[in-house]
């Protein structure tokens, strides 16, 4: 199973260059929040076994408003390192290697507590935040405010 190159990003862990990517559109199960946020990783040169990382949160575009996180390079590098330590052989072909990250493991992989985000109509709100935390928020007025009077 080779990973599509379109939409992938490069990262180097140790002396090896890898490509990683998050699926562009959610599957039906991911959108409904029945499946976790995942991303895939493979060697940039001579791809072999694909790493599938499963995170303990939903995709940012989930339809239920469940919390999510931004997948940053520090998280990808930490997951690649952990998978290599657990036996992922990135240069050998085979079935995908799955790494399931628990919520308790996230701070160690990120080197800080995770910053969860909550999907909202106009963007993302930090967990525990409010509408004032939306960076580019536009207020939407009721359409009835603009309708002519029935008199």
Short mmCIF file of C-alpha atoms in Angstrom, two decimals:
data_model
loop_
_atom_site.label_atom_id
_atom_site.label_comp_id
_atom_site.label_asym_id
_atom_site.label_seq_id
_atom_site.Cartn_x
_atom_site.Cartn_y
_atom_site.Cartn_z
CA UNK A 1 0.00 0.00 0.00
CA UNK A 2 1.81 3.13 -1.19
CA UNK A 3 0.83 6.52 0.14
CA UNK A 4 -0.24 9.18 -2.40
CA UNK A 5 2.44 11.85 -2.84
CA UNK A 6 -0.09 14.64 -3.39
CA UNK A 7 -0.64 16.54 -0.15
CA UNK A 8 2.26 14.91 1.68
CA UNK A 9 4.94 16.76 3.64
CA UNK A 10 8.58 15.91 4.21
CA UNK A 11 10.19 15.34 7.60
CA UNK A 12 13.58 13.93 8.58
CA UNK A 13 13.91 11.66 11.61
CA UNK A 14 17.46 10.58 12.38
CA UNK A 15 19.13 10.28 8.98
CA UNK A 16 16.02 9.19 7.10
CA UNK A 17 13.63 11.40 5.12
CA UNK A 18 9.95 10.50 5.42
CA UNK A 19 6.74 11.75 3.84
CA UNK A 20 3.59 12.10 5.92
CA UNK A 21 0.02 13.04 5.14
CA UNK A 22 -3.48 13.29 6.54
CA UNK A 23 -6.29 12.05 4.31
CA UNK A 24 -7.76 15.05 2.46
CA UNK A 25 -11.41 14.19 3.11
CA UNK A 26 -12.76 12.16 6.01
CA UNK A 27 -14.20 8.75 5.50
CA UNK A 28 -17.86 8.47 6.52
CA UNK A 29 -16.80 6.91 9.83
CA UNK A 30 -14.19 9.63 10.52
CA UNK A 31 -16.70 12.39 9.77
CA UNK A 32 -19.22 10.85 12.13
CA UNK A 33 -16.44 10.57 14.75
CA UNK A 34 -16.60 6.77 14.81
CA UNK A 35 -12.91 6.62 13.92
CA UNK A 36 -9.94 8.58 15.27
CA UNK A 37 -7.78 11.17 13.50
CA UNK A 38 -5.06 9.30 11.60
CA UNK A 39 -2.07 10.11 9.45
CA UNK A 40 0.29 7.96 7.39
CA UNK A 41 4.07 8.01 7.08
CA UNK A 42 6.48 6.32 4.69
CA UNK A 43 10.09 6.69 3.55
CA UNK A 44 10.53 9.48 1.00
CA UNK A 45 13.09 7.43 -0.95
CA UNK A 46 12.46 3.76 -1.59
CA UNK A 47 9.15 3.57 0.30
CA UNK A 48 8.49 0.32 2.07
CA UNK A 49 6.11 -0.38 4.91
CA UNK A 50 3.58 2.39 5.62
CA UNK A 51 3.07 3.61 9.19
CA UNK A 52 -0.52 4.42 10.17
CA UNK A 53 -0.74 6.58 13.30
CA UNK A 54 -4.05 6.71 15.16
CA UNK A 55 -4.56 9.67 17.55
CA UNK A 56 -6.96 9.90 20.52
CA UNK A 57 -9.16 12.62 18.98
CA UNK A 58 -11.37 13.34 15.99
CA UNK A 59 -10.53 14.93 12.63
CA UNK A 60 -10.84 18.74 12.51
CA UNK A 61 -13.66 18.41 9.97
CA UNK A 62 -15.71 15.96 12.05
CA UNK A 63 -19.44 16.61 11.99
CA UNK A 64 -20.04 16.14 15.71
CA UNK A 65 -17.94 19.04 17.07
CA UNK A 66 -15.57 16.63 18.88
CA UNK A 67 -12.18 17.98 19.97
CA UNK A 68 -9.14 17.65 17.75
CA UNK A 69 -5.48 18.68 17.62
CA UNK A 70 -3.26 20.13 14.93
CA UNK A 71 -0.78 17.55 13.64
CA UNK A 72 2.55 19.33 13.93
CA UNK A 73 5.98 18.09 12.77
CA UNK A 74 7.09 17.50 16.38
CA UNK A 75 4.21 15.03 16.81
CA UNK A 76 4.96 13.28 13.51
CA UNK A 77 8.66 12.94 14.40
CA UNK A 78 7.81 11.60 17.87
CA UNK A 79 5.41 9.04 16.40
CA UNK A 80 7.96 7.92 13.79
CA UNK A 81 10.60 7.49 16.50
CA UNK A 82 8.19 5.54 18.72
CA UNK A 83 7.14 3.27 15.83
CA UNK A 84 10.78 2.55 14.96
CA UNK A 85 11.44 1.66 18.61
CA UNK A 86 8.42 -0.70 18.53
CA UNK A 87 9.71 -2.55 15.48
CA UNK A 88 8.44 -0.66 12.42
CA UNK A 89 10.77 -1.50 9.54
CA UNK A 90 10.16 1.44 7.19
CA UNK A 91 12.36 -0.02 4.44
CA UNK A 92 10.73 -3.43 4.15
CA UNK A 93 7.48 -4.01 2.26
CA UNK A 94 4.60 -5.52 4.16
CA UNK A 95 1.29 -4.81 5.78
CA UNK A 96 0.92 -1.32 7.29
CA UNK A 97 2.33 -0.88 10.80
CA UNK A 98 -0.20 0.71 13.15
CA UNK A 99 0.79 2.95 16.04
CA UNK A 100 -2.07 3.83 18.38
CA UNK A 101 -1.32 6.89 20.51
CA UNK A 102 -3.18 7.27 23.80
CA UNK A 103 -4.12 10.57 25.40
CA UNK A 104 -1.57 9.93 28.16
CA UNK A 105 1.21 9.59 25.55
CA UNK A 106 0.51 12.87 23.74
CA UNK A 107 2.39 15.20 26.17
CA UNK A 108 5.56 13.09 25.82
CA UNK A 109 5.34 13.06 22.02
CA UNK A 110 4.64 16.81 21.84
CA UNK A 111 7.07 17.79 24.65
CA UNK A 112 4.17 19.79 26.12
CA UNK A 113 0.50 19.25 26.99
CA UNK A 114 -1.69 18.93 23.88
CA UNK A 115 -3.66 22.00 22.82
CA UNK A 116 -7.05 20.67 21.86
CA UNK A 117 -9.33 22.55 19.49
CA UNK A 118 -13.10 22.37 19.13
CA UNK A 119 -14.55 22.69 15.59
CA UNK A 120 -17.12 25.49 15.45
CA UNK A 121 -19.28 27.03 12.73
CA UNK A 122 -16.68 29.72 11.90
CA UNK A 123 -13.41 27.97 12.72
CA UNK A 124 -11.66 26.35 15.68
CA UNK A 125 -11.94 27.35 19.34
CA UNK A 126 -9.29 26.30 21.91
CA UNK A 127 -10.77 23.81 24.36
CA UNK A 128 -12.36 25.76 27.21
CA UNK A 129 -12.41 28.97 25.12
CA UNK A 130 -15.26 30.98 23.71
CA UNK A 131 -16.31 32.79 20.59
CA UNK A 132 -13.89 35.63 21.40
CA UNK A 133 -11.07 33.16 20.70
CA UNK A 134 -11.98 32.79 17.02
CA UNK A 135 -9.26 34.61 15.06
CA UNK A 136 -11.23 35.50 11.92
CA UNK A 137 -14.81 35.37 13.15
CA UNK A 138 -17.61 37.06 11.20
CA UNK A 139 -20.93 37.51 12.94
CA UNK A 140 -23.88 36.17 10.97
CA UNK A 141 -27.09 38.13 11.38
CA UNK A 142 -30.50 36.56 11.11
CA UNK A 143 -31.80 36.73 7.53
CA UNK A 144 -35.15 37.96 8.86
CA UNK A 145 -33.42 41.21 9.91
CA UNK A 146 -33.01 42.01 6.20
CA UNK A 147 -36.49 41.04 4.96
CA UNK A 148 -38.98 43.80 4.01
CA UNK A 149 -41.87 44.38 6.36
CA UNK A 150 -45.11 42.50 5.69
CA UNK A 151 -47.20 45.68 6.26
#
